[in-house]
Amino acid sequence: MKIVAIGDSITEGYPFSNQESWVEHLAQAVKCQVLNEGICGDFTGGMRTRFQRDVIEHTPTHVIILGGANDAYEKIHLASVSANFKAMEECCRQNKITPIFGLPTPSLLLEEEEILIKYRNWLQSYATEKGIISVDFYTPFMDRLIAGQGARLFVDEVHPSIEGYNLMGEVAVQSLEQSTLSYLF
C-alpha cells in the first residue's frame, strides 16, 4: 500500500514545511507510505502534466488529488479544471490506482470562493457518479468559520494555519477510515 497526495501549496503545507501539512498528519495515522507531491503555485493543469512523474512512477495504490485554489484565483473556467480532474482520474484507472478527490478548503476571497464553489459542486457530483471516494475539506472549515474561528484556521485568505492543516489531516483520516480504506488504520 502506498498513497500519493498531489496538489498545490495547500497539499505541500505552505507557508510551513511538508512536516506540518495535512499529508503528514495522514501519514502518521495510516499503516502505509504516504508521499507529498504538493507544489506551491501549481494549477490543476500542472498537476495533470506532472501526473506521470509525480504519481504513476511512484506506483501507488491510491492517490489523493486536491487542487483548484490557484485555478480559481486566475478565474480558470470549470470546463478546463474538470477536464484536468477527469484526465487524472482516467490515468489512475489505466494504471490500477484508486483515485480520491479532495474538496478544496474555502477561500476568504469572495470572488475566488464563488469559483471554488463551482469546482467543489462538480467534484462532488462527478465523484458520486463515478464512485470515487472524496475527502470533504470544505465543510469542517466552513463550520468553524461560521462559529467565528476563521482567524485560527488561516495564515492569509487561502492558506491554512498549523491548526488548519491539523484539521485537514483529521478530516482526511476520518474520511478514509469511514470509506472502503478503513483497513489502512
One Martini backbone bead per residue (centre of mass of N, CA, C, O) as a GRO file, in nm:
protein
  185
    1MET     BB    1   0.096   0.037   0.022
    2LYS     BB    2   0.026   0.359  -0.142
    3ILE     BB    3   0.030   0.719  -0.106
    4VAL     BB    4  -0.060   1.000  -0.307
    5ALA     BB    5  -0.026   1.358  -0.288
    6ILE     BB    6  -0.177   1.593  -0.506
    7GLY     BB    7  -0.084   1.950  -0.554
    8ASP     BB    8  -0.052   2.234  -0.390
    9SER     BB    9   0.017   2.432  -0.126
   10ILE     BB   10  -0.200   2.276   0.053
   11THR     BB   11  -0.034   2.013   0.031
   12GLU     BB   12   0.255   2.101   0.100
   13GLY     BB   13   0.226   2.345   0.355
   14TYR     BB   14   0.187   2.629   0.316
   15PRO     BB   15   0.434   2.818   0.490
   16PHE     BB   16   0.541   2.550   0.556
   17SER     BB   17   0.620   2.240   0.594
   18ASN     BB   18   0.554   1.917   0.524
   19GLN     BB   19   0.534   1.845   0.840
   20GLU     BB   20   0.254   2.040   0.859
   21SER     BB   21   0.081   1.884   0.688
   22TRP     BB   22  -0.190   1.687   0.615
   23VAL     BB   23  -0.020   1.454   0.504
   24GLU     BB   24   0.141   1.394   0.761
   25HIS     BB   25  -0.098   1.329   0.937
   26LEU     BB   26  -0.182   1.085   0.771
   27ALA     BB   27   0.089   0.927   0.783
   28GLN     BB   28   0.067   0.881   1.100
   29ALA     BB   29  -0.212   0.697   1.073
   30VAL     BB   30  -0.103   0.506   0.867
   31LYS     BB   31  -0.003   0.169   0.723
   32CYS     BB   32   0.170   0.359   0.512
   33GLN     BB   33   0.284   0.516   0.246
   34VAL     BB   34   0.330   0.883   0.219
   35LEU     BB   35   0.318   1.122  -0.046
   36ASN     BB   36   0.431   1.457  -0.118
   37GLU     BB   37   0.301   1.640  -0.427
   38GLY     BB   38   0.323   1.935  -0.355
   39ILE     BB   39   0.294   2.261  -0.534
   40CYS     BB   40   0.357   2.570  -0.529
   41GLY     BB   41   0.132   2.727  -0.763
   42ASP     BB   42  -0.038   2.512  -0.873
   43PHE     BB   43  -0.226   2.361  -1.117
   44THR     BB   44  -0.423   2.131  -1.263
   45GLY     BB   45  -0.251   2.128  -1.522
   46GLY     BB   46   0.018   2.064  -1.375
   47MET     BB   47  -0.072   1.803  -1.246
   48ARG     BB   48  -0.132   1.660  -1.510
   49THR     BB   49   0.157   1.683  -1.632
   50ARG     BB   50   0.297   1.538  -1.355
   51PHE     BB   51   0.157   1.260  -1.301
   52GLN     BB   52   0.358   1.052  -1.398
   53ARG     BB   53   0.600   1.139  -1.217
   54ASP     BB   54   0.437   1.197  -0.923
   55VAL     BB   55   0.271   0.915  -0.941
   56ILE     BB   56   0.308   0.663  -1.128
   57GLU     BB   57   0.622   0.617  -1.061
   58HIS     BB   58   0.536   0.530  -0.751
   59THR     BB   59   0.321   0.306  -0.741
   60PRO     BB   60   0.041   0.343  -0.630
   61THR     BB   61  -0.280   0.269  -0.494
   62HIS     BB   62  -0.319   0.580  -0.415
   63VAL     BB   63  -0.484   0.908  -0.484
   64ILE     BB   64  -0.474   1.245  -0.384
   65ILE     BB   65  -0.678   1.507  -0.524
   66LEU     BB   66  -0.575   1.856  -0.475
   67GLY     BB   67  -0.741   2.138  -0.626
   68GLY     BB   68  -0.801   2.507  -0.744
   69ALA     BB   69  -0.706   2.773  -0.614
   70ASN     BB   70  -0.542   2.890  -0.854
   71ASP     BB   71  -0.760   2.871  -1.065
   72ALA     BB   72  -0.958   3.063  -0.922
   73TYR     BB   73  -0.772   3.311  -0.912
   74GLU     BB   74  -0.756   3.291  -1.249
   75LYS     BB   75  -1.042   3.211  -1.365
   76ILE     BB   76  -1.082   2.916  -1.439
   77HIS     BB   77  -1.265   2.720  -1.606
   78LEU     BB   78  -1.440   2.440  -1.537
   79ALA     BB   79  -1.377   2.280  -1.797
   80SER     BB   80  -1.069   2.266  -1.744
   81VAL     BB   81  -1.067   2.145  -1.460
   82SER     BB   82  -1.238   1.892  -1.519
   83ALA     BB   83  -1.047   1.777  -1.735
   84ASN     BB   84  -0.811   1.731  -1.539
   85PHE     BB   85  -0.951   1.537  -1.345
   86LYS     BB   86  -1.033   1.326  -1.556
   87ALA     BB   87  -0.744   1.259  -1.653
   88MET     BB   88  -0.640   1.162  -1.376
   89GLU     BB   89  -0.852   0.944  -1.333
   90GLU     BB   90  -0.787   0.780  -1.589
   91CYS     BB   91  -0.493   0.724  -1.520
   92CYS     BB   92  -0.558   0.558  -1.275
   93ARG     BB   93  -0.723   0.335  -1.410
   94GLN     BB   94  -0.495   0.244  -1.611
   95ASN     BB   95  -0.301   0.195  -1.328
   96LYS     BB   96  -0.453   0.081  -1.078
   97ILE     BB   97  -0.561   0.347  -0.927
   98THR     BB   98  -0.699   0.503  -0.655
   99PRO     BB   99  -0.908   0.763  -0.651
  100ILE     BB  100  -0.903   1.083  -0.467
  101PHE     BB  101  -1.104   1.351  -0.374
  102GLY     BB  102  -1.057   1.690  -0.297
  103LEU     BB  103  -1.221   1.938  -0.122
  104PRO     BB  104  -1.174   2.250  -0.110
  105THR     BB  105  -1.104   2.492   0.067
  106PRO     BB  106  -1.172   2.786   0.163
  107SER     BB  107  -1.208   3.118   0.060
  108LEU     BB  108  -1.181   3.465   0.163
  109LEU     BB  109  -1.221   3.521  -0.138
  110LEU     BB  110  -1.503   3.576  -0.298
  111GLU     BB  111  -1.438   3.532  -0.600
  112GLU     BB  112  -1.292   3.261  -0.556
  113GLU     BB  113  -1.520   3.111  -0.404
  114GLU     BB  114  -1.728   3.110  -0.634
  115ILE     BB  115  -1.552   2.915  -0.805
  116LEU     BB  116  -1.506   2.686  -0.599
  117ILE     BB  117  -1.798   2.598  -0.584
  118LYS     BB  118  -1.807   2.482  -0.868
  119TYR     BB  119  -1.586   2.276  -0.831
  120ARG     BB  120  -1.708   2.120  -0.591
  121ASN     BB  121  -1.973   2.039  -0.720
  122TRP     BB  122  -1.845   1.876  -0.944
  123LEU     BB  123  -1.672   1.680  -0.778
  124GLN     BB  124  -1.906   1.556  -0.619
  125SER     BB  125  -2.069   1.456  -0.861
  126TYR     BB  126  -1.848   1.288  -1.001
  127ALA     BB  127  -1.782   1.103  -0.764
  128THR     BB  128  -2.059   0.978  -0.744
  129GLU     BB  129  -2.086   0.873  -1.036
  130LYS     BB  130  -1.786   0.706  -1.012
  131GLY     BB  131  -1.710   0.612  -0.715
  132ILE     BB  132  -1.548   0.835  -0.562
  133ILE     BB  133  -1.358   0.921  -0.325
  134SER     BB  134  -1.403   1.176  -0.072
  135VAL     BB  135  -1.264   1.483   0.070
  136ASP     BB  136  -1.408   1.712   0.302
  137PHE     BB  137  -1.258   2.018   0.367
  138TYR     BB  138  -1.482   2.238   0.371
  139THR     BB  139  -1.702   2.197   0.597
  140PRO     BB  140  -1.522   2.221   0.857
  141PHE     BB  141  -1.436   2.510   0.793
  142MET     BB  142  -1.716   2.640   0.782
  143ASP     BB  143  -1.802   2.571   1.065
  144ARG     BB  144  -1.574   2.747   1.194
  145LEU     BB  145  -1.638   3.013   1.058
  146ILE     BB  146  -1.927   3.039   1.173
  147ALA     BB  147  -1.796   3.021   1.476
  148GLY     BB  148  -1.539   3.235   1.458
  149GLN     BB  149  -1.247   3.060   1.368
  150GLY     BB  150  -1.084   3.169   1.115
  151ALA     BB  151  -0.818   3.296   1.235
  152ARG     BB  152  -0.707   3.001   1.319
  153LEU     BB  153  -0.703   2.862   1.007
  154PHE     BB  154  -0.538   3.117   0.892
  155VAL     BB  155  -0.269   3.316   0.736
  156ASP     BB  156  -0.475   3.384   0.513
  157GLU     BB  157  -0.718   3.363   0.261
  158VAL     BB  158  -0.606   3.041   0.198
  159HIS     BB  159  -0.397   2.944   0.408
  160PRO     BB  160  -0.327   2.738   0.640
  161SER     BB  161  -0.272   2.670   0.944
  162ILE     BB  162  -0.178   2.455   1.167
  163GLU     BB  163  -0.470   2.407   1.253
  164GLY     BB  164  -0.576   2.364   0.965
  165TYR     BB  165  -0.396   2.118   0.895
  166ASN     BB  166  -0.499   1.943   1.124
  167LEU     BB  167  -0.789   1.936   1.027
  168MET     BB  168  -0.730   1.807   0.754
  169GLY     BB  169  -0.607   1.549   0.868
  170GLU     BB  170  -0.857   1.455   1.024
  171VAL     BB  171  -1.042   1.440   0.778
  172ALA     BB  172  -0.882   1.234   0.616
  173VAL     BB  173  -0.889   1.009   0.823
  174GLN     BB  174  -1.198   0.988   0.856
  175SER     BB  175  -1.270   0.937   0.559
  176LEU     BB  176  -1.097   0.674   0.526
  177GLU     BB  177  -1.220   0.515   0.763
  178GLN     BB  178  -1.524   0.535   0.627
  179SER     BB  179  -1.421   0.374   0.405
  180THR     BB  180  -1.271   0.119   0.218
  181LEU     BB  181  -0.987   0.211   0.386
  182SER     BB  182  -0.991   0.107   0.691
  183TYR     BB  183  -0.736  -0.097   0.671
  184LEU     BB  184  -0.510   0.136   0.715
  185PHE     BB  185  -0.568   0.151   1.054
   0.00000   0.00000   0.00000
